Amino acid sequence: MLFRRFASTTARRLPPTIQQLLAREPDPQTILTVTGHIKSVRKQKRVAFAAVNDGSCPEGLQAVLSPGDAHALTNGCSVRLTGRLVQSQGRGQAKELQVDKCDVVGTCDPEAYPIQKQALTTEYLRDHVHLRPRVESIASTLRVRQCVADAIHDYFRYEGFTQVHPPIITGNDCEGAGETFKLSPVAHRAGSSLPPTEFFDRTAYLTVSSQLHLEAFAHAIPRVYTLSPCFRAERSQTNRHLSEFWMLEAEWGFIDRVGDVCDIVEDAVKHILNHPRLVGDLELLWSNADAERKQGVLQAKGATPWARMSYAEAVKELEKAKQKFEFDPVWGKPLQSEHERWLADEVVKGPVFLTDYPSGLKPFYMRANDDGKTVACFDLLVPHIGELVGGSLREERVDLLDKAMAHHGLDRGDYSWYRDLRVYGGAPHGGFGLGFERLIGWMTGIENVRECIPFPRWADRLLL
Ligand code: 4AD
């Protein structure tokens, strides 16, 4: 599916991308220009075939040219080809470019070019992260990211949400887990009264979650969401943790059941999974992955409602499991990733919302349940990944919020603006945060979130 352009005041147009070109009918009368990188060249006596791609689609374009023109082509070089789009004579593609003129724009030494045709290891590609978007599967992942972002915007706009832009630099640690990156200037302003490590009038951090700011927006605009970068100084070296990742967060008011938040999460994720523009890239990515995982995702995007169980029920399930866990499941203790995986992979065999965790395991802002022990929250677990989404109702009762802040050792002064939201016409509200790279990993079968983001960052690793 291609985009339509709205009325424009200028007649200037960029030349078509290969994706746009392939959507056209073959027309031997029209001269076209195509630009891109050469992926492979096959020379025969009278004719040569070059696979050229500009990253706009998984297929790329077959160019048919004279062996003389093909002589200068090497893997990785960039080209400008002029020719006509015709019906292909060969198998494997419907259309091809009959080339009249071939210009090599940038040469590439095939001996030195790090992106060779044979399969390259994940680790090798991480070491060549600036060139890896030229690898088909990585380019597909980048297009999937774009498509998922589009689907998110479609969904939330349709549901009456406004996209807002919360700050990246903040004065607080939303999750209270002490995983914030502290910000300090490299150069110090002469004559400043601030200590040399400070720039602002208080300690500044990179945001771990935009939630608290979204709550401020949600008290003025009925429904808000953001897709923004988040930063966490977690040392966990797992296949689902990054130091810089993107989070979809939404917040809205006038709700009183945590199940209402789960409903929107399930609906939004199913909408994303069913986006028609994903099909080609998903096919390519799933061809490298486990068929059982693919089946699981196909099942999840269907109409059957996803499972829901309370944390207490989940602990009971874990207690009766035949599996020997490294950490015994005990009410009041955090669920480990081995527990989460067992519940989603083996017990439910699909996505599952776990609700109502003990208050001691969760941040200060979650709304207390009437039992005095648990909070109105959920984690959405999916097979092979574990936690994909976390969300809750937020505590709107000032007395209970004060108690929770005191319990978590938070300074009320630091959060006076957050209290104001309740004091001045506060309303029951809730929301959630979904890890964008974890979603990409789940829906594509990619093993590690480091392959789901163009320039991954993790502890001890900041290549460029
Ligand atoms: O469960 P979390 O910590 O929830 C929050 O931050 C809430 N304040 C969000 C909200 O209610 N607005 O994180 C939400 C999601 C997780 O479920 C996970 O998918 C992802 O963010 N996430 C990470 N993804 C990659 N690398 C990390 N280090 C991540 N930490 C969390």
mmCIF file of C-alpha atoms in Angstrom, residues 63-387:
data_model
loop_
_atom_site.group_PDB
_atom_site.id
_atom_site.type_symbol
_atom_site.label_atom_id
_atom_site.label_comp_id
_atom_site.label_asym_id
_atom_site.label_seq_id
_atom_site.Cartn_x
_atom_site.Cartn_y
_atom_site.Cartn_z
ATOM 1 C CA ALA A 63 18.215 -4.328 -13.681
ATOM 2 C CA VAL A 64 19.002 -5.799 -17.098
ATOM 3 C CA LEU A 65 22.019 -4.247 -18.761
ATOM 4 C CA SER A 66 24.807 -4.898 -21.223
ATOM 5 C CA PRO A 67 27.869 -6.810 -19.983
ATOM 6 C CA GLY A 68 29.928 -3.705 -20.856
ATOM 7 C CA ASP A 69 27.845 -1.490 -18.519
ATOM 8 C CA ALA A 70 27.876 -4.190 -15.850
ATOM 9 C CA HIS A 71 31.664 -4.284 -15.923
ATOM 10 C CA ALA A 72 31.987 -1.340 -13.568
ATOM 11 C CA LEU A 73 29.418 -2.682 -11.072
ATOM 12 C CA THR A 74 30.551 -4.245 -7.809
ATOM 13 C CA ASN A 75 28.606 -5.248 -4.696
ATOM 14 C CA GLY A 76 27.978 -2.199 -2.568
ATOM 15 C CA CYS A 77 28.590 0.495 -5.199
ATOM 16 C CA SER A 78 25.897 3.142 -5.623
ATOM 17 C CA VAL A 79 24.355 3.704 -9.024
ATOM 18 C CA ARG A 80 22.037 5.896 -11.012
ATOM 19 C CA LEU A 81 20.280 3.830 -13.689
ATOM 20 C CA THR A 82 18.208 5.241 -16.505
ATOM 21 C CA GLY A 83 15.886 2.933 -18.389
ATOM 22 C CA ARG A 84 12.368 1.562 -18.819
ATOM 23 C CA LEU A 85 10.225 -0.580 -16.552
ATOM 24 C CA VAL A 86 9.212 -3.694 -18.506
ATOM 25 C CA GLN A 87 7.546 -7.040 -17.883
ATOM 26 C CA SER A 88 10.241 -9.463 -16.743
ATOM 27 C CA GLN A 89 11.181 -12.333 -19.021
ATOM 28 C CA GLY A 90 12.636 -14.349 -16.158
ATOM 29 C CA ARG A 91 11.173 -16.005 -13.104
ATOM 30 C CA GLY A 92 11.356 -14.530 -9.612
ATOM 31 C CA GLN A 93 10.133 -11.012 -10.421
ATOM 32 C CA ALA A 94 7.224 -9.552 -12.389
ATOM 33 C CA LYS A 95 8.965 -6.408 -13.576
ATOM 34 C CA GLU A 96 12.522 -5.361 -14.308
ATOM 35 C CA LEU A 97 14.401 -2.296 -15.439
ATOM 36 C CA GLN A 98 15.767 -2.415 -18.956
ATOM 37 C CA VAL A 99 18.772 -0.141 -18.507
ATOM 38 C CA ASP A 100 19.774 2.369 -21.198
ATOM 39 C CA LYS A 101 22.378 4.220 -19.142
ATOM 40 C CA CYS A 102 24.296 3.133 -16.063
ATOM 41 C CA ASP A 103 26.314 5.573 -13.927
ATOM 42 C CA VAL A 104 28.357 4.417 -10.959
ATOM 43 C CA VAL A 105 27.951 7.251 -8.454
ATOM 44 C CA GLY A 106 30.123 5.802 -5.682
ATOM 45 C CA THR A 107 32.559 2.949 -6.197
ATOM 46 C CA CYS A 108 33.004 0.172 -3.620
ATOM 47 C CA ASP A 109 36.004 -2.148 -3.387
ATOM 48 C CA PRO A 110 34.383 -5.593 -3.208
ATOM 49 C CA GLU A 111 37.409 -7.080 -1.437
ATOM 50 C CA ALA A 112 37.272 -4.548 1.380
ATOM 51 C CA TYR A 113 33.444 -4.165 1.618
ATOM 52 C CA PRO A 114 32.416 -5.598 5.007
ATOM 53 C CA ILE A 115 28.890 -6.578 3.860
ATOM 54 C CA GLN A 116 29.543 -9.734 1.898
ATOM 55 C CA LYS A 117 26.816 -11.839 0.306
ATOM 56 C CA GLN A 118 27.226 -14.846 2.610
ATOM 57 C CA ALA A 119 25.350 -14.851 5.915
ATOM 58 C CA LEU A 120 27.097 -12.628 8.443
ATOM 59 C CA THR A 121 26.874 -13.263 12.154
ATOM 60 C CA THR A 122 24.799 -11.039 14.397
ATOM 61 C CA GLU A 123 27.889 -10.084 16.366
ATOM 62 C CA TYR A 124 29.796 -9.133 13.205
ATOM 63 C CA LEU A 125 26.917 -6.917 12.082
ATOM 64 C CA ARG A 126 26.778 -5.225 15.484
ATOM 65 C CA ASP A 127 30.444 -4.354 14.984
ATOM 66 C CA HIS A 128 29.533 -2.803 11.603
ATOM 67 C CA VAL A 129 26.365 -1.156 12.839
ATOM 68 C CA HIS A 130 26.706 1.806 10.428
ATOM 69 C CA LEU A 131 26.589 -0.544 7.414
ATOM 70 C CA ARG A 132 24.106 -3.128 8.673
ATOM 71 C CA PRO A 133 20.982 -1.316 7.369
ATOM 72 C CA ARG A 134 22.209 -2.525 3.967
ATOM 73 C CA VAL A 135 21.544 -6.112 5.072
ATOM 74 C CA GLU A 136 18.054 -7.164 3.952
ATOM 75 C CA SER A 137 16.790 -8.353 7.325
ATOM 76 C CA ILE A 138 17.934 -5.195 9.107
ATOM 77 C CA ALA A 139 16.398 -2.964 6.417
ATOM 78 C CA SER A 140 13.169 -4.947 6.847
ATOM 79 C CA THR A 141 13.258 -4.325 10.582
ATOM 80 C CA LEU A 142 13.657 -0.597 10.002
ATOM 81 C CA ARG A 143 10.637 -0.584 7.708
ATOM 82 C CA VAL A 144 8.660 -2.624 10.260
ATOM 83 C CA ARG A 145 9.494 0.033 12.890
ATOM 84 C CA GLN A 146 8.123 2.711 10.578
ATOM 85 C CA CYS A 147 4.995 0.724 9.866
ATOM 86 C CA VAL A 148 4.365 -0.023 13.544
ATOM 87 C CA ALA A 149 4.788 3.679 14.351
ATOM 88 C CA ASP A 150 2.259 4.515 11.602
ATOM 89 C CA ALA A 151 -0.168 1.921 12.980
ATOM 90 C CA ILE A 152 0.207 3.412 16.472
ATOM 91 C CA HIS A 153 -0.577 6.889 15.190
ATOM 92 C CA ASP A 154 -3.572 5.559 13.185
ATOM 93 C CA TYR A 155 -4.961 3.776 16.208
ATOM 94 C CA PHE A 156 -4.611 6.518 18.782
ATOM 95 C CA ARG A 157 -5.754 9.333 16.505
ATOM 96 C CA TYR A 158 -8.819 7.322 15.568
ATOM 97 C CA GLU A 159 -9.569 6.813 19.272
ATOM 98 C CA GLY A 160 -9.374 10.572 19.912
ATOM 99 C CA PHE A 161 -5.907 10.684 21.524
ATOM 100 C CA THR A 162 -3.543 13.609 20.999
ATOM 101 C CA GLN A 163 0.148 12.925 20.430
ATOM 102 C CA VAL A 164 2.162 15.050 22.867
ATOM 103 C CA HIS A 165 5.874 15.712 23.239
ATOM 104 C CA PRO A 166 6.996 15.223 26.837
ATOM 105 C CA PRO A 167 10.533 16.242 27.828
ATOM 106 C CA ILE A 168 13.542 13.950 27.607
ATOM 107 C CA ILE A 169 15.412 15.850 30.336
ATOM 108 C CA THR A 170 13.596 15.509 33.647
ATOM 109 C CA GLY A 171 14.057 16.213 37.316
ATOM 110 C CA ASN A 172 12.743 12.869 38.577
ATOM 111 C CA ASP A 173 13.029 9.128 38.350
ATOM 112 C CA CYS A 174 9.494 8.078 37.393
ATOM 113 C CA GLU A 175 9.939 4.392 38.181
ATOM 114 C CA GLY A 176 12.008 4.961 41.340
ATOM 115 C CA ALA A 177 14.273 2.065 40.434
ATOM 116 C CA GLY A 178 17.468 4.152 40.500
ATOM 117 C CA GLU A 179 18.211 3.339 36.856
ATOM 118 C CA THR A 180 18.406 6.916 35.629
ATOM 119 C CA PHE A 181 21.272 8.423 33.671
ATOM 120 C CA LYS A 182 22.377 11.650 35.317
ATOM 121 C CA LEU A 183 23.073 14.591 33.025
ATOM 122 C CA SER A 184 26.036 16.918 33.502
ATOM 123 C CA PRO A 185 27.660 19.434 31.169
ATOM 124 C CA VAL A 186 31.091 18.748 29.696
ATOM 125 C CA ALA A 187 32.153 22.393 29.936
ATOM 126 C CA HIS A 188 31.457 24.551 32.960
ATOM 127 C CA ARG A 189 30.308 28.154 32.621
ATOM 128 C CA ALA A 190 32.854 30.552 34.173
ATOM 129 C CA GLY A 191 31.416 32.462 37.097
ATOM 130 C CA SER A 192 28.516 30.070 37.669
ATOM 131 C CA SER A 193 27.523 29.563 41.266
ATOM 132 C CA LEU A 194 26.473 25.978 40.534
ATOM 133 C CA PRO A 195 28.837 23.131 41.323
ATOM 134 C CA PRO A 196 30.845 22.127 38.209
ATOM 135 C CA THR A 197 28.759 19.016 37.658
ATOM 136 C CA GLU A 198 25.452 20.920 37.501
ATOM 137 C CA PHE A 199 23.910 22.898 34.672
ATOM 138 C CA PHE A 200 20.317 23.238 35.781
ATOM 139 C CA ASP A 201 19.188 24.416 39.199
ATOM 140 C CA ARG A 202 18.682 20.820 40.248
ATOM 141 C CA THR A 203 19.955 17.410 39.271
ATOM 142 C CA ALA A 204 18.811 16.455 35.796
ATOM 143 C CA TYR A 205 18.248 13.001 34.358
ATOM 144 C CA LEU A 206 17.359 11.435 31.037
ATOM 145 C CA THR A 207 13.787 10.213 31.268
ATOM 146 C CA VAL A 208 13.077 6.566 32.133
ATOM 147 C CA SER A 209 9.388 7.023 31.307
ATOM 148 C CA SER A 210 7.236 9.959 30.209
ATOM 149 C CA GLN A 211 4.353 8.856 32.393
ATOM 150 C CA LEU A 212 4.399 11.609 35.023
ATOM 151 C CA HIS A 213 4.422 14.328 32.369
ATOM 152 C CA LEU A 214 1.704 12.516 30.418
ATOM 153 C CA GLU A 215 -0.416 12.648 33.563
ATOM 154 C CA ALA A 216 -0.075 16.434 33.513
ATOM 155 C CA PHE A 217 -1.199 16.513 29.871
ATOM 156 C CA ALA A 218 -4.061 14.083 30.565
ATOM 157 C CA HIS A 219 -5.553 16.462 33.112
ATOM 158 C CA ALA A 220 -5.972 19.066 30.369
ATOM 159 C CA ILE A 221 -6.440 17.084 27.156
ATOM 160 C CA PRO A 222 -8.682 14.040 27.549
ATOM 161 C CA ARG A 223 -6.452 11.364 26.021
ATOM 162 C CA VAL A 224 -2.756 11.614 25.222
ATOM 163 C CA TYR A 225 0.022 9.390 23.941
ATOM 164 C CA THR A 226 3.652 9.596 22.976
ATOM 165 C CA LEU A 227 6.216 7.437 21.233
ATOM 166 C CA SER A 228 9.469 8.656 22.720
ATOM 167 C CA PRO A 229 12.953 7.486 23.622
ATOM 168 C CA CYS A 230 13.601 6.346 27.203
ATOM 169 C CA PHE A 231 16.906 5.693 28.897
ATOM 170 C CA ARG A 232 17.705 3.194 31.620
ATOM 171 C CA ALA A 233 21.055 2.498 33.233
ATOM 172 C CA GLU A 234 20.280 -1.187 33.645
ATOM 173 C CA ARG A 235 23.216 -3.532 33.685
ATOM 174 C CA SER A 236 21.031 -6.480 32.613
ATOM 175 C CA GLN A 237 22.697 -8.140 29.610
ATOM 176 C CA THR A 238 19.600 -9.898 28.326
ATOM 177 C CA ASN A 239 17.988 -10.195 24.919
ATOM 178 C CA ARG A 240 15.249 -7.749 25.969
ATOM 179 C CA HIS A 241 17.118 -4.900 27.677
ATOM 180 C CA LEU A 242 18.579 -1.789 26.063
ATOM 181 C CA SER A 243 19.957 1.375 27.650
ATOM 182 C CA GLU A 244 18.139 3.487 25.074
ATOM 183 C CA PHE A 245 14.785 2.240 23.847
ATOM 184 C CA TRP A 246 11.502 3.665 22.588
ATOM 185 C CA MET A 247 8.291 3.491 24.522
ATOM 186 C CA LEU A 248 4.692 3.952 23.484
ATOM 187 C CA GLU A 249 2.931 5.521 26.443
ATOM 188 C CA ALA A 250 -0.714 6.508 26.689
ATOM 189 C CA GLU A 251 -2.640 8.136 29.497
ATOM 190 C CA TRP A 252 -6.291 9.008 29.814
ATOM 191 C CA GLY A 253 -8.830 10.035 32.421
ATOM 192 C CA PHE A 254 -12.208 9.116 33.812
ATOM 193 C CA ILE A 255 -11.656 5.379 34.059
ATOM 194 C CA ASP A 256 -11.982 3.269 37.153
ATOM 195 C CA ARG A 257 -11.025 -0.285 36.198
ATOM 196 C CA VAL A 258 -7.564 -1.512 35.375
ATOM 197 C CA GLY A 259 -9.283 -3.846 32.903
ATOM 198 C CA ASP A 260 -10.222 -0.737 30.857
ATOM 199 C CA VAL A 261 -6.514 -0.071 30.323
ATOM 200 C CA CYS A 262 -5.896 -3.724 29.377
ATOM 201 C CA ASP A 263 -8.734 -3.497 26.819
ATOM 202 C CA ILE A 264 -7.073 -0.581 25.026
ATOM 203 C CA VAL A 265 -3.649 -2.268 25.095
ATOM 204 C CA GLU A 266 -5.056 -5.459 23.572
ATOM 205 C CA ASP A 267 -7.013 -3.552 20.938
ATOM 206 C CA ALA A 268 -4.045 -1.329 20.004
ATOM 207 C CA VAL A 269 -1.563 -4.221 19.749
ATOM 208 C CA LYS A 270 -3.987 -6.269 17.622
ATOM 209 C CA HIS A 271 -4.496 -3.258 15.377
ATOM 210 C CA ILE A 272 -0.718 -2.995 14.933
ATOM 211 C CA LEU A 273 -0.272 -6.732 14.256
ATOM 212 C CA ASN A 274 -2.947 -6.611 11.551
ATOM 213 C CA HIS A 275 -1.493 -3.640 9.667
ATOM 214 C CA PRO A 276 -1.588 -4.588 5.954
ATOM 215 C CA ARG A 277 1.663 -2.807 5.035
ATOM 216 C CA LEU A 278 3.641 -5.181 7.299
ATOM 217 C CA VAL A 279 3.080 -8.284 5.216
ATOM 218 C CA GLY A 280 6.143 -8.306 2.876
ATOM 219 C CA ASP A 281 8.718 -7.497 5.538
ATOM 220 C CA LEU A 282 7.196 -9.884 8.066
ATOM 221 C CA GLU A 283 7.383 -12.699 5.535
ATOM 222 C CA LEU A 284 11.072 -12.011 5.021
ATOM 223 C CA LEU A 285 11.821 -11.785 8.743
ATOM 224 C CA TRP A 286 9.754 -14.829 9.695
ATOM 225 C CA SER A 287 11.619 -16.892 7.119
ATOM 226 C CA ASN A 288 14.648 -16.670 9.466
ATOM 227 C CA ALA A 289 12.670 -17.499 12.597
ATOM 228 C CA ASP A 290 10.970 -20.294 14.443
ATOM 229 C CA ALA A 291 7.638 -21.451 12.896
ATOM 230 C CA GLU A 292 6.077 -22.068 16.302
ATOM 231 C CA ARG A 293 6.737 -18.483 17.348
ATOM 232 C CA LYS A 294 5.191 -17.217 14.117
ATOM 233 C CA GLN A 295 2.095 -19.340 14.734
ATOM 234 C CA GLY A 296 1.780 -17.862 18.220
ATOM 235 C CA VAL A 297 1.786 -14.307 16.884
ATOM 236 C CA LEU A 298 -0.726 -15.170 14.153
ATOM 237 C CA GLN A 299 -2.991 -16.619 16.815
ATOM 238 C CA ALA A 300 -2.573 -13.584 19.084
ATOM 239 C CA LYS A 301 -3.713 -11.159 16.416
ATOM 240 C CA GLY A 302 -7.045 -12.974 16.018
ATOM 241 C CA ALA A 303 -10.336 -12.154 17.734
ATOM 242 C CA THR A 304 -9.909 -14.460 20.774
ATOM 243 C CA PRO A 305 -9.505 -12.314 23.905
ATOM 244 C CA TRP A 306 -6.128 -12.543 25.624
ATOM 245 C CA ALA A 307 -5.924 -14.287 28.985
ATOM 246 C CA ARG A 308 -6.058 -12.330 32.227
ATOM 247 C CA MET A 309 -5.110 -13.536 35.701
ATOM 248 C CA SER A 310 -4.149 -11.871 38.955
ATOM 249 C CA TYR A 311 -0.604 -11.946 40.305
ATOM 250 C CA ALA A 312 -1.909 -14.173 43.143
ATOM 251 C CA GLU A 313 -3.330 -16.676 40.633
ATOM 252 C CA ALA A 314 -0.074 -16.568 38.683
ATOM 253 C CA VAL A 315 1.920 -17.439 41.816
ATOM 254 C CA LYS A 316 -0.400 -20.407 42.405
ATOM 255 C CA GLU A 317 0.158 -21.560 38.786
ATOM 256 C CA LEU A 318 3.903 -21.326 39.300
ATOM 257 C CA GLU A 319 3.743 -23.228 42.594
ATOM 258 C CA LYS A 320 2.027 -26.143 40.945
ATOM 259 C CA ALA A 321 4.364 -26.157 37.891
ATOM 260 C CA LYS A 322 6.450 -29.282 37.383
ATOM 261 C CA GLN A 323 9.287 -27.012 36.289
ATOM 262 C CA LYS A 324 12.096 -26.428 38.821
ATOM 263 C CA PHE A 325 12.735 -22.681 38.907
ATOM 264 C CA GLU A 326 15.982 -21.058 39.993
ATOM 265 C CA PHE A 327 13.910 -18.708 42.194
ATOM 266 C CA ASP A 328 10.964 -20.166 44.102
ATOM 267 C CA PRO A 329 7.713 -18.346 43.334
ATOM 268 C CA VAL A 330 6.521 -16.669 46.537
ATOM 269 C CA TRP A 331 3.664 -14.179 47.006
ATOM 270 C CA GLY A 332 5.201 -10.740 47.600
ATOM 271 C CA LYS A 333 8.384 -11.450 45.629
ATOM 272 C CA PRO A 334 8.976 -10.134 42.076
ATOM 273 C CA LEU A 335 8.292 -12.522 39.229
ATOM 274 C CA GLN A 336 11.562 -13.439 37.540
ATOM 275 C CA SER A 337 11.849 -13.669 33.779
ATOM 276 C CA GLU A 338 11.861 -17.491 34.092
ATOM 277 C CA HIS A 339 8.438 -17.227 35.779
ATOM 278 C CA GLU A 340 7.065 -14.803 33.207
ATOM 279 C CA ARG A 341 8.252 -16.953 30.346
ATOM 280 C CA TRP A 342 6.760 -20.086 31.902
ATOM 281 C CA LEU A 343 3.373 -18.410 32.326
ATOM 282 C CA ALA A 344 3.218 -17.031 28.764
ATOM 283 C CA ASP A 345 5.012 -19.865 26.940
ATOM 284 C CA GLU A 346 3.744 -22.917 28.819
ATOM 285 C CA VAL A 347 0.663 -22.120 30.912
ATOM 286 C CA VAL A 348 -1.261 -19.715 28.666
ATOM 287 C CA LYS A 349 0.681 -20.298 25.420
ATOM 288 C CA GLY A 350 -0.086 -16.748 24.383
ATOM 289 C CA PRO A 351 -0.283 -13.186 25.714
ATOM 290 C CA VAL A 352 -1.473 -12.848 29.306
ATOM 291 C CA PHE A 353 -2.265 -9.808 31.445
ATOM 292 C CA LEU A 354 -1.187 -10.281 35.061
ATOM 293 C CA THR A 355 -2.994 -7.841 37.321
ATOM 294 C CA ASP A 356 -2.996 -6.614 40.938
ATOM 295 C CA TYR A 357 0.611 -7.037 42.060
ATOM 296 C CA PRO A 358 1.565 -6.499 45.706
ATOM 297 C CA SER A 359 2.051 -2.780 46.319
ATOM 298 C CA GLY A 360 5.577 -3.344 47.651
ATOM 299 C CA LEU A 361 6.718 -4.468 44.181
ATOM 300 C CA LYS A 362 5.469 -1.458 42.274
ATOM 301 C CA PRO A 363 6.197 2.290 42.020
ATOM 302 C CA PHE A 364 4.567 4.915 44.245
ATOM 303 C CA TYR A 365 2.044 6.211 41.689
ATOM 304 C CA MET A 366 -0.088 3.065 41.335
ATOM 305 C CA ARG A 367 -3.622 3.161 42.750
ATOM 306 C CA ALA A 368 -4.114 1.146 45.934
ATOM 307 C CA ASN A 369 -6.742 -1.604 45.809
ATOM 308 C CA ASP A 370 -9.308 -1.924 48.605
ATOM 309 C CA ASP A 371 -7.538 -5.008 50.014
ATOM 310 C CA GLY A 372 -4.736 -2.686 51.245
ATOM 311 C CA LYS A 373 -2.110 -5.105 49.906
ATOM 312 C CA THR A 374 -2.210 -4.844 46.124
ATOM 313 C CA VAL A 375 -2.338 -2.120 43.482
ATOM 314 C CA ALA A 376 -4.533 -1.744 40.371
ATOM 315 C CA CYS A 377 -1.870 -2.522 37.822
ATOM 316 C CA PHE A 378 -0.903 -5.045 35.153
ATOM 317 C CA ASP A 379 1.994 -6.424 33.182
ATOM 318 C CA LEU A 380 1.298 -7.893 29.759
ATOM 319 C CA LEU A 381 3.499 -10.959 29.175
ATOM 320 C CA VAL A 382 4.013 -12.459 25.731
ATOM 321 C CA PRO A 383 5.715 -15.740 24.767
ATOM 322 C CA HIS A 384 9.515 -15.707 24.282
ATOM 323 C CA ILE A 385 9.783 -12.083 25.420
ATOM 324 C CA GLY A 386 8.165 -11.845 28.843
ATOM 325 C CA GLU A 387 6.994 -8.372 29.816
#
